[in-house]
Structures are given as C-alpha cells and as structure tokens.
C-alpha cells in the first residue's frame, strides 16, 4: 500500500514536471518568436537623443532635416522638437515636396515614442525615394521633452490658444526698441535676451507657470537661449515658439487679430487685470480713448491714449476703425461707460468696444493708479 | 414685566431699523452707466424739437437726495425735466436705467455726480 502511494506521488511529480517543462518550452518559443515579429516594422537605423542633439543647431544645418511624423493638429502643433518640420505619415505623399532635394541630407524622423510606428514607416518610404542617410529617433518626442535642459516648440495656432486661455506668459526675447516696440505677439512681455538678468523679475513667481519664449524666427537663437536660462532658474514648463514673430505675422497679421480683450464683470467693461497687462506690455494693440476734458487730459494720461472729450465723441464714432479693440477711460467709469453705450447705439457694427470700470487716479507725477471700484 | 416690555420694544426698534436700512440700501437695480447715456440722449432729442434750449441736461443727479429721486421715478413724475413726450416714449427698462443713474449718484449717495 505504501509502495503504491509512493508510485502515485512519483508519477504525479513527473507529470507535473513534464507539464511545467512543456509550458516553459512553449513560452520560450513564443518569446523567441516575439522580437522577430515585433521588430519587423522597425526601421534599421535607430538613433538616440544624444545623436539628435549633436545634429541640431539654430538655424538647422542645411544638410540635416528633423521630421515629425505625428499628426499636425493633435501633436506637432502642441509641441515638437525645435527645428523639426511636420510631415505626418498620413500625408507623406502629399508633402513629398517638403523633403530636401539633396538625397544625402541626413533625415531624422521621430514620432510619439518606442511604440509609435509612424517615424519608422516614414523613414522606410524616404529610403525608397533614394535618401541615403535616414535615421529614426525611436524614443521620440516623449523622451525628448523629459530630458534635462530640453523643451518643446509650439505652433502659432497653439500660441494663439494659450493667449486665449490666459494662463501662459509669452516672452519676446528680441531687442525692445528696434523689434518689440514695432510689433509683437499680443500680451507678450518684453525681456530682451541681452538684458535677461536685469528683467528676469518680470517672469512669474510660480515656477510652474507655463512660459513661452519667441524671437525672430528659425534663424534666431534668442528664444532658445532665454528658454535655457529659464530652465536654469527652475521653471518647469518652458517652451519656445521657434518660428517666432515672422510666423505669427504670417498667420495672424499684426497684433490685433487675437488680442483677446477680455470682458469684465460689468457689461461693456474690460477685465481690469487684462487692461493693466495690455497697458504694461502691449498698449498699441488697443485704441485707447480718454474721454475726459482736454484740460484734464493735458495734466496726464496713458501714453498711447487719444483725447476725445465725451461731448465731442458722438460725431467721431462713425470714423472709428474696426482694426483694433477700442477701450474708453476716465477716472471713474462714468464718462467712459457713457461712451461705451454711445458707440453701441451709434455704430452697432463695432463689436470690440470696452470701457474701464475702475477708479483711475492720474497723478501729477505722471503715475497712474488703477483700482477696482468699491 | 418692565424688563419684558423693554426687550420687546428693543426688538421692534431693531427690526424696524434693519428693515428700513435694507430697504434704503436696495435702490433700483438698473444699469446706471447706460442710464446716463439714455438720459443725455433723451435730452438731446428733446432739444432738437425745441422744447428745451440746451442739448446738455441741466438737471444733475446730485441736485436731489436718493429719497427724492425715488419719489419722482416711482411716481413717474417727470414734469421737472420737461420733454414730456420723450419721457413717455421711453421703455420701462430705459427709465429704470435712468432712475438707477440718478439714484446712485444722488447728493447723499456714496458717489454723488460731479459736474460731468
């Protein structure tokens, strides 16, 4: 009886061993088969971030082209490797003309990380077209932005969205007088790179606030240098708009198109903080009309304000342009509020009209104090 | 007994004061900024008909107290302003805005109208 039990135990152990071995063997076969299947779609020449960085420059060298193979709107527009152009894989054939004529140019494709096939597929197509120096940065954009000292670049459309959302600080890194003062992106503040250390105090206190730097386009390094400094300072959400002001002008024209004058709590009023920000950074973006009497205006007003006393306003309204938002000011909001309703009554086609509902103290020393009404 | 009466009296006084304060602080809830423009517009239109000489209103909110304006506007007694037809043709919403302008900038209001 005892012997039988031992036999049964032995048989059971043996069966178990066989089963286990069988399972392991199957698994091993599967594991061995997986890489072959999984890597079939991959391009044969994979590079890392170090390689990418070594071949990047501002402006991009003529013999290097970085190509983002992800969809434009959902991915590229929201952030891409600075200097990269967008040729989504789905539009490879349509946008073939964007590829360089010289087939020896180094093409570096990337997309959304190791599981993303778009860059690999694009690279294979490029190679078929005769390009001899094609690489894929397989870890792509997710790795790129996660690496220390790296940052993404945005499209003009996305910058416009950030301005509308009003939670990002846009910084113009170009020289103030010769560039910024002649035109800049709405709501941008001026911190010329040459004076970064003097004016870095204008940056937000909260290091997590998104900050976007721009300058004069793809050949301009100032935004990149400023971004590097901001990262050094500890800012955690730094981006550049590498195509910069030339691209902005091309897309939206001069400042006016997306000024986003935000309405305040009271009907017709402008949001007070937005008004202060416009006056500080972008006063030319609005037509500011001081409706006080001429003698009051002569004692001091906003630099860009024009004086049209309320009594003389009505006949002039028909000539008001619709190229800029119009904002009326006076010391209490009484006359400027009246001006607002006058425009609404006389020239209904003017939509972008506001008044400042605030206590404005035009001081004799030239300073202007703006307070929320009690 | 005397204490009870005193307490009741105090309570009544307190309620009366609270009630009148609440009532007094309410005032009309129109748009005083718009009311100012509407008032000037009424006067200007009136001047064009020749009923008044000046196109600029001669009556300012600071000419009366809040209670006085309340009486005028709640009774719709606009004789003092002249321009009877213009007032009669004004929609209730516009009258409320003008009332708000006069009330909020009355002589005893926190922000009495200045010359403008």
mmCIF file with all atom_site columns, C-alpha atoms in Angstrom, chain B residues 22-108:
data_model
loop_
_atom_site.group_PDB
_atom_site.id
_atom_site.type_symbol
_atom_site.label_atom_id
_atom_site.label_alt_id
_atom_site.label_comp_id
_atom_site.label_asym_id
_atom_site.label_entity_id
_atom_site.label_seq_id
_atom_site.pdbx_PDB_ins_code
_atom_site.Cartn_x
_atom_site.Cartn_y
_atom_site.Cartn_z
_atom_site.occupancy
_atom_site.B_iso_or_equiv
_atom_site.pdbx_formal_charge
_atom_site.auth_seq_id
_atom_site.auth_comp_id
_atom_site.auth_asym_id
_atom_site.auth_atom_id
_atom_site.pdbx_PDB_model_num
ATOM 1  C CA . UNK B 1 22  ? -32.258 97.023  3.997   1.00 0.00 ? 22  UNK B CA 1
ATOM 2  C CA . UNK B 1 23  ? -34.878 98.897  2.044   1.00 0.00 ? 23  UNK B CA 1
ATOM 3  C CA . UNK B 1 24  ? -32.766 102.021 1.778   1.00 0.00 ? 24  UNK B CA 1
ATOM 4  C CA . UNK B 1 25  ? -29.689 100.188 0.566   1.00 0.00 ? 25  UNK B CA 1
ATOM 5  C CA . UNK B 1 26  ? -31.523 98.342  -2.187  1.00 0.00 ? 26  UNK B CA 1
ATOM 6  C CA . UNK B 1 27  ? -32.430 101.086 -4.623  1.00 0.00 ? 27  UNK B CA 1
ATOM 7  C CA . UNK B 1 28  ? -33.163 100.470 -8.300  1.00 0.00 ? 28  UNK B CA 1
ATOM 8  C CA . UNK B 1 29  ? -31.251 97.672  -9.979  1.00 0.00 ? 29  UNK B CA 1
ATOM 9  C CA . UNK B 1 30  ? -30.921 99.157  -13.462 1.00 0.00 ? 30  UNK B CA 1
ATOM 10 C CA . UNK B 1 31  ? -27.719 99.959  -15.347 1.00 0.00 ? 31  UNK B CA 1
ATOM 11 C CA . UNK B 1 32  ? -26.602 103.409 -14.206 1.00 0.00 ? 32  UNK B CA 1
ATOM 12 C CA . UNK B 1 33  ? -23.869 103.667 -16.877 1.00 0.00 ? 33  UNK B CA 1
ATOM 13 C CA . UNK B 1 34  ? -26.386 103.051 -19.601 1.00 0.00 ? 34  UNK B CA 1
ATOM 14 C CA . UNK B 1 35  ? -28.865 105.280 -17.812 1.00 0.00 ? 35  UNK B CA 1
ATOM 15 C CA . UNK B 1 36  ? -26.516 108.226 -18.035 1.00 0.00 ? 36  UNK B CA 1
ATOM 16 C CA . UNK B 1 37  ? -26.272 107.837 -21.791 1.00 0.00 ? 37  UNK B CA 1
ATOM 17 C CA . UNK B 1 38  ? -30.024 107.326 -22.165 1.00 0.00 ? 38  UNK B CA 1
ATOM 18 C CA . UNK B 1 39  ? -30.746 110.431 -20.097 1.00 0.00 ? 39  UNK B CA 1
ATOM 19 C CA . UNK B 1 40  ? -28.460 112.557 -22.266 1.00 0.00 ? 40  UNK B CA 1
ATOM 20 C CA . UNK B 1 41  ? -29.983 111.054 -25.378 1.00 0.00 ? 41  UNK B CA 1
ATOM 21 C CA . UNK B 1 42  ? -33.496 111.908 -24.214 1.00 0.00 ? 42  UNK B CA 1
ATOM 22 C CA . UNK B 1 43  ? -32.439 115.466 -23.515 1.00 0.00 ? 43  UNK B CA 1
ATOM 23 C CA . UNK B 1 44  ? -30.664 115.807 -26.816 1.00 0.00 ? 44  UNK B CA 1
ATOM 24 C CA . UNK B 1 45  ? -33.680 114.554 -28.745 1.00 0.00 ? 45  UNK B CA 1
ATOM 25 C CA . UNK B 1 46  ? -35.852 116.894 -26.750 1.00 0.00 ? 46  UNK B CA 1
ATOM 26 C CA . UNK B 1 47  ? -33.602 119.858 -27.567 1.00 0.00 ? 47  UNK B CA 1
ATOM 27 C CA . UNK B 1 48  ? -33.903 119.052 -31.258 1.00 0.00 ? 48  UNK B CA 1
ATOM 28 C CA . UNK B 1 49  ? -37.662 119.529 -31.028 1.00 0.00 ? 49  UNK B CA 1
ATOM 29 C CA . UNK B 1 50  ? -37.060 122.905 -29.458 1.00 0.00 ? 50  UNK B CA 1
ATOM 30 C CA . UNK B 1 51  ? -38.753 122.051 -26.172 1.00 0.00 ? 51  UNK B CA 1
ATOM 31 C CA . UNK B 1 52  ? -35.597 122.762 -24.194 1.00 0.00 ? 52  UNK B CA 1
ATOM 32 C CA . UNK B 1 53  ? -32.861 125.180 -25.119 1.00 0.00 ? 53  UNK B CA 1
ATOM 33 C CA . UNK B 1 54  ? -29.792 123.215 -24.203 1.00 0.00 ? 54  UNK B CA 1
ATOM 34 C CA . UNK B 1 55  ? -28.911 119.792 -25.592 1.00 0.00 ? 55  UNK B CA 1
ATOM 35 C CA . UNK B 1 56  ? -26.925 119.198 -22.419 1.00 0.00 ? 56  UNK B CA 1
ATOM 36 C CA . UNK B 1 57  ? -29.081 118.194 -19.453 1.00 0.00 ? 57  UNK B CA 1
ATOM 37 C CA . UNK B 1 58  ? -29.409 120.867 -16.840 1.00 0.00 ? 58  UNK B CA 1
ATOM 38 C CA . UNK B 1 59  ? -30.605 118.602 -14.044 1.00 0.00 ? 59  UNK B CA 1
ATOM 39 C CA . UNK B 1 60  ? -27.935 116.563 -12.316 1.00 0.00 ? 60  UNK B CA 1
ATOM 40 C CA . UNK B 1 61  ? -28.452 113.539 -10.030 1.00 0.00 ? 61  UNK B CA 1
ATOM 41 C CA . UNK B 1 62  ? -26.634 115.479 -7.316  1.00 0.00 ? 62  UNK B CA 1
ATOM 42 C CA . UNK B 1 63  ? -29.457 118.031 -7.282  1.00 0.00 ? 63  UNK B CA 1
ATOM 43 C CA . UNK B 1 64  ? -31.572 115.781 -5.066  1.00 0.00 ? 64  UNK B CA 1
ATOM 44 C CA . UNK B 1 65  ? -31.285 113.054 -2.480  1.00 0.00 ? 65  UNK B CA 1
ATOM 45 C CA . UNK B 1 66  ? -31.893 109.369 -3.086  1.00 0.00 ? 66  UNK B CA 1
ATOM 46 C CA . UNK B 1 67  ? -35.314 109.522 -1.433  1.00 0.00 ? 67  UNK B CA 1
ATOM 47 C CA . UNK B 1 68  ? -36.328 112.477 -3.592  1.00 0.00 ? 68  UNK B CA 1
ATOM 48 C CA . UNK B 1 69  ? -35.358 110.661 -6.782  1.00 0.00 ? 69  UNK B CA 1
ATOM 49 C CA . UNK B 1 70  ? -37.143 107.585 -5.536  1.00 0.00 ? 70  UNK B CA 1
ATOM 50 C CA . UNK B 1 71  ? -40.316 109.600 -5.176  1.00 0.00 ? 71  UNK B CA 1
ATOM 51 C CA . UNK B 1 72  ? -40.010 111.135 -8.634  1.00 0.00 ? 72  UNK B CA 1
ATOM 52 C CA . UNK B 1 73  ? -39.238 107.938 -10.510 1.00 0.00 ? 73  UNK B CA 1
ATOM 53 C CA . UNK B 1 74  ? -41.613 105.672 -8.638  1.00 0.00 ? 74  UNK B CA 1
ATOM 54 C CA . UNK B 1 75  ? -44.447 108.105 -9.350  1.00 0.00 ? 75  UNK B CA 1
ATOM 55 C CA . UNK B 1 76  ? -43.179 108.717 -12.875 1.00 0.00 ? 76  UNK B CA 1
ATOM 56 C CA . UNK B 1 77  ? -43.452 112.401 -12.280 1.00 0.00 ? 77  UNK B CA 1
ATOM 57 C CA . UNK B 1 78  ? -41.053 113.845 -14.856 1.00 0.00 ? 78  UNK B CA 1
ATOM 58 C CA . UNK B 1 79  ? -42.582 117.338 -15.049 1.00 0.00 ? 79  UNK B CA 1
ATOM 59 C CA . UNK B 1 80  ? -39.450 118.924 -13.701 1.00 0.00 ? 80  UNK B CA 1
ATOM 60 C CA . UNK B 1 81  ? -37.438 117.544 -16.617 1.00 0.00 ? 81  UNK B CA 1
ATOM 61 C CA . UNK B 1 82  ? -39.789 118.827 -19.271 1.00 0.00 ? 82  UNK B CA 1
ATOM 62 C CA . UNK B 1 83  ? -39.730 116.841 -22.531 1.00 0.00 ? 83  UNK B CA 1
ATOM 63 C CA . UNK B 1 84  ? -42.938 115.038 -21.586 1.00 0.00 ? 84  UNK B CA 1
ATOM 64 C CA . UNK B 1 85  ? -43.284 113.174 -24.887 1.00 0.00 ? 85  UNK B CA 1
ATOM 65 C CA . UNK B 1 86  ? -39.723 111.922 -24.777 1.00 0.00 ? 86  UNK B CA 1
ATOM 66 C CA . UNK B 1 87  ? -40.194 110.521 -21.290 1.00 0.00 ? 87  UNK B CA 1
ATOM 67 C CA . UNK B 1 88  ? -43.494 108.970 -22.257 1.00 0.00 ? 88  UNK B CA 1
ATOM 68 C CA . UNK B 1 89  ? -41.896 107.193 -25.194 1.00 0.00 ? 89  UNK B CA 1
ATOM 69 C CA . UNK B 1 90  ? -39.109 105.708 -23.100 1.00 0.00 ? 90  UNK B CA 1
ATOM 70 C CA . UNK B 1 91  ? -39.370 101.945 -22.458 1.00 0.00 ? 91  UNK B CA 1
ATOM 71 C CA . UNK B 1 92  ? -39.595 100.897 -18.777 1.00 0.00 ? 92  UNK B CA 1
ATOM 72 C CA . UNK B 1 93  ? -36.139 99.300  -18.944 1.00 0.00 ? 93  UNK B CA 1
ATOM 73 C CA . UNK B 1 94  ? -34.605 102.596 -20.047 1.00 0.00 ? 94  UNK B CA 1
ATOM 74 C CA . UNK B 1 95  ? -36.487 104.522 -17.354 1.00 0.00 ? 95  UNK B CA 1
ATOM 75 C CA . UNK B 1 96  ? -35.126 102.084 -14.776 1.00 0.00 ? 96  UNK B CA 1
ATOM 76 C CA . UNK B 1 97  ? -31.587 102.673 -16.081 1.00 0.00 ? 97  UNK B CA 1
ATOM 77 C CA . UNK B 1 98  ? -32.022 106.450 -15.855 1.00 0.00 ? 98  UNK B CA 1
ATOM 78 C CA . UNK B 1 99  ? -33.511 106.077 -12.378 1.00 0.00 ? 99  UNK B CA 1
ATOM 79 C CA . UNK B 1 100 ? -30.502 103.983 -11.343 1.00 0.00 ? 100 UNK B CA 1
ATOM 80 C CA . UNK B 1 101 ? -28.203 106.708 -12.639 1.00 0.00 ? 101 UNK B CA 1
ATOM 81 C CA . UNK B 1 102 ? -29.988 109.402 -10.631 1.00 0.00 ? 102 UNK B CA 1
ATOM 82 C CA . UNK B 1 103 ? -30.293 107.290 -7.513  1.00 0.00 ? 103 UNK B CA 1
ATOM 83 C CA . UNK B 1 104 ? -26.720 106.015 -7.446  1.00 0.00 ? 104 UNK B CA 1
ATOM 84 C CA . UNK B 1 105 ? -25.311 109.493 -7.952  1.00 0.00 ? 105 UNK B CA 1
ATOM 85 C CA . UNK B 1 106 ? -27.731 111.449 -5.768  1.00 0.00 ? 106 UNK B CA 1
ATOM 86 C CA . UNK B 1 107 ? -26.372 114.121 -3.433  1.00 0.00 ? 107 UNK B CA 1
ATOM 87 C CA . UNK B 1 108 ? -26.467 111.787 -0.411  1.00 0.00 ? 108 UNK B CA 1
#
